[in-house]
mmCIF file of C-alpha atoms in Angstrom:
data_model
loop_
_atom_site.group_PDB
_atom_site.id
_atom_site.type_symbol
_atom_site.label_atom_id
_atom_site.label_comp_id
_atom_site.label_asym_id
_atom_site.label_seq_id
_atom_site.Cartn_x
_atom_site.Cartn_y
_atom_site.Cartn_z
ATOM 1 C CA UNK A 1 -24.096 -69.766 39.919
ATOM 2 C CA UNK A 2 -22.003 -69.501 43.062
ATOM 3 C CA UNK A 3 -20.096 -72.756 42.920
ATOM 4 C CA UNK A 4 -19.631 -75.889 40.858
ATOM 5 C CA UNK A 5 -18.675 -79.211 42.432
ATOM 6 C CA UNK A 6 -17.322 -82.185 40.506
ATOM 7 C CA UNK A 7 -16.316 -85.743 41.427
ATOM 8 C CA UNK A 8 -14.172 -88.240 39.543
ATOM 9 C CA UNK A 9 -13.336 -86.034 36.572
ATOM 10 C CA UNK A 10 -11.022 -87.888 34.213
ATOM 11 C CA UNK A 11 -9.729 -85.972 31.226
ATOM 12 C CA UNK A 12 -7.101 -87.629 29.049
ATOM 13 C CA UNK A 13 -5.847 -84.267 27.849
ATOM 14 C CA UNK A 14 -7.072 -80.957 29.271
ATOM 15 C CA UNK A 15 -9.864 -79.503 31.382
ATOM 16 C CA UNK A 16 -10.711 -75.833 30.872
ATOM 17 C CA UNK A 17 -12.867 -73.921 33.359
ATOM 18 C CA UNK A 18 -14.618 -70.696 32.348
ATOM 19 C CA UNK A 19 -17.005 -69.879 35.181
ATOM 20 C CA UNK A 20 -16.555 -66.158 35.802
ATOM 21 C CA UNK A 21 -17.476 -65.229 39.367
ATOM 22 C CA UNK A 22 -18.207 -68.800 40.478
ATOM 23 C CA UNK A 23 -16.092 -71.267 42.450
ATOM 24 C CA UNK A 24 -15.032 -74.713 41.220
ATOM 25 C CA UNK A 25 -14.306 -77.672 43.504
ATOM 26 C CA UNK A 26 -13.062 -81.002 42.135
ATOM 27 C CA UNK A 27 -12.967 -83.004 45.334
ATOM 28 C CA UNK A 28 -11.874 -86.596 44.792
ATOM 29 C CA UNK A 29 -10.848 -89.343 42.348
ATOM 30 C CA UNK A 30 -9.948 -86.828 39.645
ATOM 31 C CA UNK A 31 -7.262 -87.625 37.083
ATOM 32 C CA UNK A 32 -6.414 -84.583 34.984
ATOM 33 C CA UNK A 33 -3.397 -84.014 32.782
ATOM 34 C CA UNK A 34 -3.692 -80.243 32.287
ATOM 35 C CA UNK A 35 -5.872 -77.712 34.107
ATOM 36 C CA UNK A 36 -6.723 -74.388 32.451
ATOM 37 C CA UNK A 37 -8.758 -71.693 34.182
ATOM 38 C CA UNK A 38 -9.948 -68.856 31.943
ATOM 39 C CA UNK A 39 -11.932 -67.197 34.723
ATOM 40 C CA UNK A 40 -13.064 -68.215 38.218
ATOM 41 C CA UNK A 41 -13.063 -67.153 41.838
ATOM 42 C CA UNK A 42 -11.818 -69.989 44.070
ATOM 43 C CA UNK A 43 -10.569 -73.151 42.352
ATOM 44 C CA UNK A 44 -9.793 -76.309 44.326
ATOM 45 C CA UNK A 45 -8.630 -79.540 42.676
ATOM 46 C CA UNK A 46 -7.631 -82.888 44.155
ATOM 47 C CA UNK A 47 -5.863 -85.157 41.652
ATOM 48 C CA UNK A 48 -4.796 -88.776 42.065
ATOM 49 C CA UNK A 49 -1.408 -88.292 40.422
ATOM 50 C CA UNK A 50 0.572 -85.585 38.603
ATOM 51 C CA UNK A 51 -1.069 -82.492 37.141
ATOM 52 C CA UNK A 52 0.140 -79.564 35.043
ATOM 53 C CA UNK A 53 -1.427 -76.136 34.850
ATOM 54 C CA UNK A 54 -1.916 -74.238 31.646
ATOM 55 C CA UNK A 55 -2.980 -70.608 31.800
ATOM 56 C CA UNK A 56 -4.772 -70.040 35.098
ATOM 57 C CA UNK A 57 -6.582 -66.877 36.200
ATOM 58 C CA UNK A 58 -8.434 -67.144 39.504
ATOM 59 C CA UNK A 59 -8.765 -65.495 42.884
ATOM 60 C CA UNK A 60 -7.403 -68.503 44.773
ATOM 61 C CA UNK A 61 -5.933 -71.797 43.620
ATOM 62 C CA UNK A 62 -5.746 -74.977 45.708
ATOM 63 C CA UNK A 63 -4.072 -78.058 44.231
ATOM 64 C CA UNK A 64 -3.540 -81.323 46.095
ATOM 65 C CA UNK A 65 -2.000 -84.179 44.136
ATOM 66 C CA UNK A 66 -0.611 -87.670 44.445
ATOM 67 C CA UNK A 67 2.196 -86.734 42.053
ATOM 68 C CA UNK A 68 4.020 -83.615 40.969
ATOM 69 C CA UNK A 69 2.567 -80.205 40.113
ATOM 70 C CA UNK A 70 4.062 -78.344 37.170
ATOM 71 C CA UNK A 71 3.084 -75.888 34.472
ATOM 72 C CA UNK A 72 2.992 -76.108 30.698
ATOM 73 C CA UNK A 73 5.787 -74.166 29.008
ATOM 74 C CA UNK A 74 4.649 -70.743 27.802
ATOM 75 C CA UNK A 75 1.755 -70.447 30.269
ATOM 76 C CA UNK A 76 1.272 -68.450 33.443
ATOM 77 C CA UNK A 77 -0.637 -68.562 36.708
ATOM 78 C CA UNK A 78 -2.301 -65.370 37.931
ATOM 79 C CA UNK A 79 -4.147 -65.244 41.254
ATOM 80 C CA UNK A 80 -5.258 -62.356 43.400
ATOM 81 C CA UNK A 81 -5.637 -64.336 46.631
ATOM 82 C CA UNK A 82 -3.961 -67.405 48.088
ATOM 83 C CA UNK A 83 -2.281 -70.333 46.365
ATOM 84 C CA UNK A 84 -2.226 -73.579 48.365
ATOM 85 C CA UNK A 85 -0.136 -76.250 46.645
ATOM 86 C CA UNK A 86 0.523 -79.759 47.955
ATOM 87 C CA UNK A 87 2.249 -82.615 46.109
ATOM 88 C CA UNK A 88 2.499 -85.791 48.162
ATOM 89 C CA UNK A 89 4.987 -87.293 45.694
ATOM 90 C CA UNK A 90 7.378 -85.407 43.449
ATOM 91 C CA UNK A 91 7.811 -81.662 43.347
ATOM 92 C CA UNK A 92 6.107 -78.352 42.662
ATOM 93 C CA UNK A 93 7.486 -76.469 39.670
ATOM 94 C CA UNK A 94 6.172 -73.030 38.682
ATOM 95 C CA UNK A 95 9.059 -71.487 36.774
ATOM 96 C CA UNK A 96 7.422 -69.107 34.264
ATOM 97 C CA UNK A 97 8.651 -65.515 34.548
ATOM 98 C CA UNK A 98 5.091 -64.226 34.040
ATOM 99 C CA UNK A 99 3.509 -66.016 37.020
ATOM 100 C CA UNK A 100 1.819 -63.654 39.454
ATOM 101 C CA UNK A 101 1.179 -65.139 42.883
ATOM 102 C CA UNK A 102 0.216 -63.170 45.971
ATOM 103 C CA UNK A 103 0.570 -65.443 49.025
ATOM 104 C CA UNK A 104 1.677 -69.060 48.705
ATOM 105 C CA UNK A 105 1.457 -72.175 50.877
ATOM 106 C CA UNK A 106 3.356 -75.139 49.425
ATOM 107 C CA UNK A 107 4.400 -78.630 50.484
ATOM 108 C CA UNK A 108 6.481 -81.034 48.363
ATOM 109 C CA UNK A 109 9.863 -82.697 48.036
ATOM 110 C CA UNK A 110 11.199 -79.936 45.774
ATOM 111 C CA UNK A 111 9.569 -76.511 45.388
ATOM 112 C CA UNK A 112 10.300 -73.981 42.624
ATOM 113 C CA UNK A 113 8.337 -70.718 42.561
ATOM 114 C CA UNK A 114 8.937 -67.842 40.150
ATOM 115 C CA UNK A 115 6.882 -64.647 40.333
ATOM 116 C CA UNK A 116 6.830 -61.590 38.085
ATOM 117 C CA UNK A 117 6.662 -59.265 41.085
ATOM 118 C CA UNK A 118 6.355 -59.555 44.873
ATOM 119 C CA UNK A 119 5.640 -62.925 46.465
ATOM 120 C CA UNK A 120 4.737 -63.682 50.079
ATOM 121 C CA UNK A 121 5.576 -67.112 51.482
ATOM 122 C CA UNK A 122 3.247 -68.459 54.166
ATOM 123 C CA UNK A 123 3.588 -72.138 55.107
ATOM 124 C CA UNK A 124 6.354 -73.599 52.949
ATOM 125 C CA UNK A 125 7.573 -77.167 53.547
ATOM 126 C CA UNK A 126 10.170 -78.514 51.122
ATOM 127 C CA UNK A 127 11.735 -81.766 52.268
ATOM 128 C CA UNK A 128 14.434 -81.171 49.647
ATOM 129 C CA UNK A 129 15.406 -78.065 47.688
ATOM 130 C CA UNK A 130 13.536 -74.752 47.720
ATOM 131 C CA UNK A 131 14.020 -72.154 44.978
ATOM 132 C CA UNK A 132 12.084 -68.865 44.975
ATOM 133 C CA UNK A 133 12.564 -65.966 42.571
ATOM 134 C CA UNK A 134 10.906 -62.552 42.307
ATOM 135 C CA UNK A 135 11.697 -61.149 38.871
ATOM 136 C CA UNK A 136 10.990 -57.466 39.595
ATOM 137 C CA UNK A 137 10.233 -57.086 43.311
ATOM 138 C CA UNK A 138 10.581 -58.743 46.724
ATOM 139 C CA UNK A 139 10.357 -62.048 48.554
ATOM 140 C CA UNK A 140 9.008 -62.084 52.102
ATOM 141 C CA UNK A 141 7.425 -64.409 54.615
ATOM 142 C CA UNK A 142 4.063 -63.466 56.069
ATOM 143 C CA UNK A 143 5.479 -62.104 59.312
ATOM 144 C CA UNK A 144 3.144 -64.291 61.378
ATOM 145 C CA UNK A 145 5.705 -64.944 64.097
ATOM 146 C CA UNK A 146 4.733 -67.711 66.495
ATOM 147 C CA UNK A 147 1.733 -68.857 64.446
ATOM 148 C CA UNK A 148 1.902 -72.670 64.024
ATOM 149 C CA UNK A 149 2.556 -73.664 60.441
ATOM 150 C CA UNK A 150 3.308 -70.146 59.258
ATOM 151 C CA UNK A 151 6.981 -70.554 58.427
ATOM 152 C CA UNK A 152 9.430 -71.452 55.668
ATOM 153 C CA UNK A 153 11.164 -74.839 55.966
ATOM 154 C CA UNK A 154 13.646 -76.421 53.563
ATOM 155 C CA UNK A 155 15.342 -79.752 54.137
ATOM 156 C CA UNK A 156 17.811 -79.184 51.309
ATOM 157 C CA UNK A 157 19.431 -76.136 49.759
ATOM 158 C CA UNK A 158 17.334 -72.949 49.742
ATOM 159 C CA UNK A 159 17.865 -70.333 47.036
ATOM 160 C CA UNK A 160 16.191 -66.919 46.985
ATOM 161 C CA UNK A 161 16.586 -64.316 44.232
ATOM 162 C CA UNK A 162 14.857 -60.920 44.245
ATOM 163 C CA UNK A 163 15.388 -57.662 42.398
ATOM 164 C CA UNK A 164 14.599 -55.647 45.548
ATOM 165 C CA UNK A 165 14.565 -57.191 49.034
ATOM 166 C CA UNK A 166 14.420 -60.591 50.725
ATOM 167 C CA UNK A 167 12.795 -60.645 54.176
ATOM 168 C CA UNK A 168 12.427 -64.072 55.793
ATOM 169 C CA UNK A 169 12.339 -63.299 59.491
ATOM 170 C CA UNK A 170 9.726 -65.578 61.052
ATOM 171 C CA UNK A 171 11.251 -67.006 64.238
ATOM 172 C CA UNK A 172 10.288 -70.577 63.303
ATOM 173 C CA UNK A 173 11.798 -70.647 59.811
ATOM 174 C CA UNK A 174 14.128 -73.630 59.450
ATOM 175 C CA UNK A 175 16.721 -73.914 56.688
ATOM 176 C CA UNK A 176 18.456 -77.274 57.104
ATOM 177 C CA UNK A 177 20.686 -76.988 54.030
ATOM 178 C CA UNK A 178 22.791 -74.233 52.517
ATOM 179 C CA UNK A 179 21.095 -70.880 51.999
ATOM 180 C CA UNK A 180 21.809 -68.887 48.843
ATOM 181 C CA UNK A 181 20.341 -65.404 48.481
ATOM 182 C CA UNK A 182 20.748 -62.537 46.032
ATOM 183 C CA UNK A 183 18.862 -59.235 46.232
ATOM 184 C CA UNK A 184 19.023 -55.764 44.736
ATOM 185 C CA UNK A 185 18.436 -54.380 48.230
ATOM 186 C CA UNK A 186 18.580 -55.723 51.772
ATOM 187 C CA UNK A 187 18.507 -59.358 52.851
ATOM 188 C CA UNK A 188 17.121 -60.382 56.258
ATOM 189 C CA UNK A 189 17.139 -64.056 57.306
ATOM 190 C CA UNK A 190 16.098 -65.778 60.527
ATOM 191 C CA UNK A 191 16.331 -69.441 61.469
ATOM 192 C CA UNK A 192 14.968 -71.305 64.475
ATOM 193 C CA UNK A 193 18.389 -72.899 64.991
ATOM 194 C CA UNK A 194 21.617 -73.158 62.967
ATOM 195 C CA UNK A 195 21.807 -71.541 59.541
ATOM 196 C CA UNK A 196 24.470 -72.255 56.925
ATOM 197 C CA UNK A 197 25.061 -69.339 54.549
ATOM 198 C CA UNK A 198 26.507 -70.228 51.144
ATOM 199 C CA UNK A 199 26.345 -67.668 48.315
ATOM 200 C CA UNK A 200 24.932 -64.388 49.689
ATOM 201 C CA UNK A 201 24.818 -61.185 47.638
ATOM 202 C CA UNK A 202 23.010 -58.227 49.219
ATOM 203 C CA UNK A 203 23.254 -54.883 47.433
ATOM 204 C CA UNK A 204 22.715 -52.933 50.665
ATOM 205 C CA UNK A 205 22.551 -54.803 54.000
ATOM 206 C CA UNK A 206 22.506 -58.326 55.417
ATOM 207 C CA UNK A 207 20.762 -59.125 58.691
#
């Protein structure tokens, strides 16, 4: 089995996928409360309103919702490829210390991302607040300078916390609100126009 495709899945409680090396695509008219992925390659889910993730282990995870995206307390998301998260209403909240993302694209009013180790931000669009934390490593953008859509944008306050370094140097990054950053090493920030620094704590250097 190389892929599984579903339409109009409506689960009042939880949906659990255990499909090993296969892909799962839930394309339209789905209404899930909680999504669990025991094993899968590429998982893509479109949901009509809010959705929460339980424990998720997959190569890539794509979620597109009409409401918020959050995670159940005590669970974690682990992916070895890309995460593409889009909430057309509400926010995106992944705040478990054990989450392990690799690269992340995200679009929502408010975005909260916590990662156990390094996290790479690709196309991030928060119309309000953006909060990103790396518990034991670094935060960086993808370095794709000049590539349309490959930047970090926050309409409200942006807060970055990393135990090592923070490197957000794409030329088209745009932080419209206050920027707060704390790192155990160097901090490098770049903005397409004006940047307002609030609480900045760099253990070594600030650029």
